[in-house]
Coordinates of C-alpha atoms in Angstrom, one line a residue:
M1 CA 12.3 138.7 -138.9
T2 CA 11.6 135.1 -137.9
E3 CA 12.3 133.2 -134.7
S4 CA 15.4 131.7 -136.3
D5 CA 16.9 135.2 -136.8
F6 CA 17.5 135.4 -133.0
N7 CA 20.2 133.4 -131.2
E8 CA 20.5 133.2 -127.5
A9 CA 23.0 136.1 -127.2
D10 CA 20.8 138.3 -129.4
T11 CA 17.7 137.5 -127.3
A12 CA 19.5 138.3 -124.1
E13 CA 20.6 141.7 -125.6
L14 CA 17.1 142.4 -126.9
V15 CA 15.6 141.6 -123.5
G16 CA 17.9 144.2 -121.9
E17 CA 17.1 146.7 -124.5
F18 CA 13.4 146.0 -124.2
R19 CA 13.4 146.8 -120.4
T20 CA 15.6 149.9 -120.8
V21 CA 13.5 151.4 -123.6
T22 CA 10.2 150.7 -121.8
Q23 CA 11.6 152.2 -118.5
N24 CA 12.7 155.3 -120.5
L25 CA 9.3 155.6 -122.1
R26 CA 7.5 155.4 -118.8
R27 CA 9.8 158.0 -117.4
E28 CA 9.3 160.4 -120.3
V29 CA 5.6 160.1 -120.4
G30 CA 5.4 160.4 -116.6
R31 CA 7.0 163.9 -116.9
I32 CA 3.9 165.1 -118.7
V33 CA 1.1 162.8 -117.6
V34 CA 0.8 162.6 -113.9
G35 CA -0.6 159.7 -111.8
Q36 CA -1.4 157.3 -114.6
D37 CA 1.5 154.8 -114.4
Q38 CA -0.7 151.7 -114.7
V39 CA -2.5 153.1 -117.7
V40 CA 0.8 153.9 -119.4
E41 CA 2.0 150.4 -118.7
H42 CA -1.2 149.0 -120.3
L43 CA -0.7 151.2 -123.4
L44 CA 2.9 150.1 -123.8
I45 CA 1.8 146.4 -123.5
T46 CA -0.8 146.9 -126.2
L47 CA 1.7 148.5 -128.6
L48 CA 4.3 145.8 -127.9
V49 CA 1.9 142.9 -128.8
G50 CA 0.6 144.8 -131.9
G51 CA -2.8 145.3 -130.4
H52 CA -5.3 148.2 -129.9
C53 CA -6.6 149.8 -126.8
L54 CA -9.9 151.3 -125.7
V55 CA -9.7 153.9 -122.9
T56 CA -12.9 154.7 -121.0
G57 CA -13.0 157.9 -119.0
M58 CA -14.8 161.2 -118.3
P59 CA -13.9 164.3 -120.4
G60 CA -10.9 166.2 -119.0
T61 CA -9.0 163.1 -117.7
A62 CA -6.0 163.7 -120.1
K63 CA -6.8 161.0 -122.6
T64 CA -5.7 163.0 -125.6
L65 CA -2.6 164.4 -123.8
L66 CA -1.7 160.8 -122.8
V67 CA -1.7 159.3 -126.3
R68 CA -0.1 162.3 -127.9
T69 CA 2.7 162.3 -125.4
L70 CA 3.2 158.5 -125.8
A71 CA 3.4 158.9 -129.6
D72 CA 6.1 161.6 -129.3
A73 CA 8.1 159.4 -126.9
L74 CA 7.8 156.5 -129.3
G75 CA 9.1 158.6 -132.2
L76 CA 6.2 157.5 -134.3
K77 CA 3.8 159.3 -136.6
F78 CA 0.6 160.5 -134.9
D79 CA -2.8 161.4 -136.1
R80 CA -6.2 162.1 -134.5
I81 CA -9.8 161.6 -135.5
Q82 CA -12.4 163.5 -133.5
F83 CA -15.5 161.3 -133.8
T84 CA -18.8 163.2 -134.2
P85 CA -22.4 162.3 -135.1
D86 CA -21.8 163.5 -138.7
L87 CA -18.4 161.8 -139.3
M88 CA -18.3 159.7 -142.5
P89 CA -16.3 156.6 -143.2
T90 CA -14.3 158.4 -145.9
D91 CA -13.3 160.9 -143.3
I92 CA -11.4 158.1 -141.6
T93 CA -10.0 156.0 -144.6
G94 CA -9.5 158.7 -147.2
T95 CA -11.1 159.0 -150.6
D96 CA -10.3 159.0 -154.4
I97 CA -10.4 162.3 -156.2
I98 CA -10.4 163.1 -160.0
E99 CA -7.5 165.3 -161.1
D100 CA -6.2 166.5 -164.4
D101 CA -2.6 166.0 -165.4
A102 CA -0.5 168.4 -167.5
N103 CA -2.1 167.0 -170.7
G104 CA -5.6 167.5 -169.4
K105 CA -6.2 163.8 -168.9
R106 CA -8.3 162.9 -166.0
S107 CA -7.4 160.1 -163.5
W108 CA -8.2 158.9 -160.0
R109 CA -5.8 159.7 -157.2
F110 CA -6.1 158.3 -153.6
I111 CA -5.9 160.9 -150.8
P112 CA -5.1 158.9 -147.6
G113 CA -7.1 159.6 -144.5
P114 CA -5.8 160.0 -141.0
I115 CA -5.9 156.3 -140.5
F116 CA -2.6 156.0 -142.4
T117 CA -0.3 156.7 -139.5
N118 CA 1.5 154.7 -136.7
V119 CA -0.4 155.9 -133.7
L120 CA -4.1 156.8 -134.2
L121 CA -6.2 158.5 -131.6
A122 CA -9.9 157.8 -132.2
D123 CA -11.2 160.4 -129.8
E124 CA -14.7 159.8 -128.4
I125 CA -15.4 156.9 -130.7
N126 CA -18.8 156.3 -129.2
R127 CA -20.0 159.8 -130.3
T128 CA -20.5 158.5 -133.9
P129 CA -23.0 156.0 -135.3
P130 CA -22.0 152.3 -135.8
K131 CA -21.6 152.6 -139.6
T132 CA -18.7 155.0 -139.1
Q133 CA -17.3 153.1 -136.1
A134 CA -17.1 150.1 -138.4
A135 CA -14.7 151.9 -140.7
L136 CA -12.0 151.3 -138.1
L137 CA -12.7 147.5 -138.0
E138 CA -10.9 146.5 -141.2
A139 CA -7.9 148.7 -140.4
M140 CA -7.6 147.2 -136.9
Q141 CA -7.9 143.7 -138.1
E142 CA -6.3 143.7 -141.5
Y143 CA -3.9 146.7 -141.3
S144 CA -5.5 148.0 -144.5
A145 CA -8.4 150.1 -145.7
T146 CA -10.6 149.5 -148.8
V147 CA -11.7 152.5 -150.7
R148 CA -13.8 152.1 -153.9
G149 CA -12.8 148.4 -154.1
S150 CA -9.0 149.1 -153.9
R151 CA -7.1 147.9 -150.8
H152 CA -4.5 150.3 -149.3
D153 CA -2.0 148.8 -146.8
I154 CA -1.2 150.6 -143.5
E155 CA 2.4 150.8 -142.5
R156 CA 3.3 149.0 -139.3
P157 CA 3.6 149.5 -136.4
F158 CA -0.1 150.6 -136.3
F159 CA -1.7 151.3 -132.9
V160 CA -5.3 152.5 -132.4
L161 CA -6.1 154.1 -129.1
A162 CA -9.8 154.8 -129.0
T163 CA -11.3 156.8 -126.2
Q164 CA -14.9 156.7 -125.2
N165 CA -17.1 158.4 -122.6
P166 CA -19.2 156.5 -120.2
L167 CA -22.5 155.4 -121.8
E168 CA -24.5 157.3 -119.2
L169 CA -23.6 160.5 -121.0
E170 CA -26.0 161.8 -123.6
G171 CA -25.3 161.4 -127.3
T172 CA -23.2 158.2 -127.1
Y173 CA -23.6 155.0 -129.2
P174 CA -22.5 151.6 -127.7
L175 CA -19.7 150.0 -129.6
P176 CA -20.8 146.7 -131.4
E177 CA -19.5 143.6 -129.7
A178 CA -17.5 142.6 -132.8
Q179 CA -15.6 145.9 -132.6
L180 CA -15.1 145.7 -128.8
D181 CA -13.6 142.3 -129.2
R182 CA -10.8 143.7 -131.4
F183 CA -9.4 145.8 -128.6
L184 CA -6.8 144.1 -126.5
F185 CA -7.6 146.2 -123.4
N186 CA -10.4 148.4 -122.1
V187 CA -8.5 150.7 -119.7
L188 CA -10.4 152.8 -117.2
L189 CA -9.1 156.4 -116.8
D190 CA -10.4 157.8 -113.6
Y191 CA -10.0 161.2 -111.8
L192 CA -6.6 161.7 -110.1
P193 CA -6.0 161.5 -106.4
L194 CA -5.8 164.9 -104.6
E195 CA -2.0 165.0 -104.4
D196 CA -1.6 164.1 -108.1
E197 CA -4.1 166.7 -109.1
L198 CA -2.3 169.3 -107.1
T199 CA 0.9 168.3 -108.9
V200 CA -0.8 168.8 -112.3
V201 CA -2.0 172.3 -111.4
R202 CA 1.4 173.3 -110.1
R203 CA 3.3 171.9 -113.0
F204 CA 1.2 173.4 -115.8
T205 CA 0.5 176.8 -114.2
S206 CA 4.1 177.7 -113.4
E207 CA 6.4 179.9 -115.3
H208 CA 8.4 177.0 -116.6
L209 CA 6.4 174.3 -118.4
P210 CA 7.8 170.8 -118.7
E211 CA 10.2 170.2 -121.5
P212 CA 8.8 168.3 -124.5
V213 CA 9.3 164.6 -124.4
K214 CA 12.3 163.0 -126.2
P215 CA 11.9 160.0 -128.5
C216 CA 13.1 156.9 -126.8
T217 CA 12.8 154.4 -129.7
N218 CA 11.7 154.1 -133.3
A219 CA 9.4 152.1 -135.5
Q220 CA 12.1 149.5 -136.5
Q221 CA 13.0 148.8 -132.9
I222 CA 9.3 148.5 -131.9
L223 CA 8.8 145.9 -134.6
A224 CA 11.8 143.9 -133.3
F225 CA 10.3 144.1 -129.8
Q226 CA 7.0 142.8 -131.0
Q227 CA 8.8 139.8 -132.5
L228 CA 10.7 139.3 -129.3
T229 CA 7.4 139.4 -127.3
R230 CA 6.0 136.5 -129.4
Q231 CA 9.0 134.4 -128.6
V232 CA 8.6 134.5 -124.8
P233 CA 7.9 131.0 -123.6
V234 CA 4.7 130.1 -121.8
S235 CA 4.6 126.9 -119.7
Q236 CA 1.8 124.4 -120.2
Q237 CA 0.7 125.2 -116.6
V238 CA 0.4 129.0 -117.2
G239 CA -1.2 128.5 -120.6
R240 CA -3.8 126.2 -119.1
Y241 CA -4.4 128.7 -116.3
A242 CA -5.0 131.5 -118.8
V243 CA -7.5 129.5 -120.9
E244 CA -9.3 128.2 -117.9
L245 CA -9.6 131.7 -116.5
V246 CA -11.2 132.9 -119.8
R247 CA -13.5 129.9 -119.9
A248 CA -14.7 130.6 -116.4
T249 CA -16.2 133.9 -117.5
R250 CA -18.9 131.9 -119.4
P251 CA -22.0 131.3 -117.2
E252 CA -22.5 127.8 -118.6
D253 CA -18.9 126.7 -117.8
P254 CA -18.5 124.3 -114.8
A255 CA -15.7 126.4 -113.5
A256 CA -17.8 129.6 -113.4
T257 CA -18.1 131.3 -110.0
S258 CA -21.5 131.6 -108.4
A259 CA -21.4 135.3 -109.2
I260 CA -20.9 134.7 -112.9
K261 CA -23.6 132.0 -113.0
Q262 CA -26.0 134.5 -111.3
Y263 CA -25.1 137.7 -113.1
G264 CA -23.4 136.7 -116.3
K265 CA -25.2 136.9 -119.7
F266 CA -22.2 135.8 -121.8
G267 CA -18.5 135.5 -121.3
A268 CA -15.3 136.0 -123.3
S269 CA -14.3 134.2 -126.5
V270 CA -11.1 132.4 -127.3
R271 CA -9.7 135.7 -128.6
A272 CA -9.5 136.8 -125.0
A273 CA -7.3 133.8 -124.1
L274 CA -5.0 134.7 -127.0
F275 CA -4.8 138.4 -126.0
I276 CA -4.2 137.8 -122.3
T277 CA -1.4 135.3 -123.1
M278 CA 0.3 137.8 -125.4
A279 CA -0.1 140.7 -123.0
A280 CA 1.3 138.6 -120.2
K281 CA 4.4 138.0 -122.3
A282 CA 5.0 141.7 -122.8
R283 CA 4.4 142.3 -119.0
A284 CA 7.0 139.7 -118.2
L285 CA 9.6 141.3 -120.5
M286 CA 8.9 144.8 -119.0
A287 CA 9.7 143.2 -115.6
G288 CA 13.0 141.8 -117.0
R289 CA 11.7 138.2 -117.1
Y290 CA 11.8 135.9 -120.1
H291 CA 9.0 133.7 -118.8
V292 CA 5.3 134.2 -117.9
T293 CA 3.8 133.6 -114.5
T294 CA 0.2 133.3 -113.4
D295 CA 0.6 136.6 -111.6
D296 CA 1.0 138.2 -115.1
I297 CA -2.3 136.6 -116.1
D298 CA -4.1 137.7 -113.0
A299 CA -2.8 141.3 -113.2
L300 CA -4.2 141.7 -116.8
A301 CA -7.5 139.9 -116.3
S302 CA -9.7 143.0 -115.8
P303 CA -8.5 145.2 -118.7
V304 CA -8.6 142.2 -121.1
L305 CA -12.0 140.8 -120.0
R306 CA -14.1 143.7 -118.8
H307 CA -15.3 144.6 -122.3
R308 CA -15.8 141.0 -123.3
M309 CA -18.3 140.1 -120.6
M310 CA -21.9 141.1 -120.5
L311 CA -24.0 141.0 -117.3
N312 CA -27.7 140.4 -117.1
Y313 CA -30.4 142.6 -115.7
F314 CA -30.0 140.9 -112.2
A315 CA -26.6 142.5 -112.0
E316 CA -28.0 145.9 -112.9
A317 CA -30.7 145.6 -110.4
D318 CA -28.3 144.6 -107.6
G319 CA -25.7 147.2 -108.6
V320 CA -23.0 144.6 -109.5
S321 CA -20.3 145.7 -111.9
V322 CA -18.2 143.6 -114.3
D323 CA -15.0 144.5 -112.4
E324 CA -16.5 143.2 -109.2
V325 CA -17.4 139.9 -110.8
L326 CA -13.9 139.6 -112.3
R327 CA -12.1 140.4 -109.1
D328 CA -14.1 137.7 -107.4
L329 CA -13.2 135.2 -110.2
V330 CA -9.4 136.0 -110.0
D331 CA -9.4 135.9 -106.2
Q332 CA -11.1 132.5 -106.2
R333 CA -8.8 131.0 -108.8
A334 CA -5.7 132.4 -107.0
A335 CA -6.8 130.8 -103.8
A336 CA -7.5 127.4 -105.4

């Protein structure tokens, strides 16, 4: 489907469908997953721009339940990989086996791994060494996997949601910068507020458990929504704002804040500007708008940039976090 395939009436109809479907998805997922509305919004944005998402949170914060519920509501195929220290790359991509046919002739047959799905949960990705983590990289970037020199395409839509535990926990391996940069968002999943936690306990310990979620869409409609998202116009002013925001994360940039110059080691690449612009388009559509504003850019700055910036040892010594530095940057640019 190309841009010319949409006329004005089709676009208006699709925008209406887009908002209705995303509202239904949020409602269905919210029946099962309590108190994570913003996280659900970020996951939907990631899917609608064809990206991948990294979720950082402590064990027991419903990361697995969240992505499984979302996959069911999307009506897509779902698979899960539990990353462990002994996981091999072929456990992810699949492998070739030798089999005999009816005549006794031997031949190779490819057995697809769990990566050949629509929604893939890479659970606790930082529990496995970098060599195995890297097996995801080709699939995330190229929508394919190479096994024994043969390339196998992955059907779209393809959405990787990787969860990781905080690096302070034992037995974790930091993700390589090249792989971190492939994730559109790094979403923080925190413990719930008291009232939400009470709701979870009441809801899942009662006699009547919540009804299973109902599919609100399908793969074909999601692909159409992804194409629609790419068509949302971005004014020169908003586009410049997004690029300048990303450039200001680099300590050597003249627009960098004093905090970034003091605490920043390196900033975000041009990929961050691409991702934040695309994500802002999806956010605008979810709000019923066919144009992007600087508020969309500001709202998505932290999840897009927090895993693309690295702070120096002065920040560690002073107890300064990436999110604090980013909030200061966004506040200063909004006030300018």
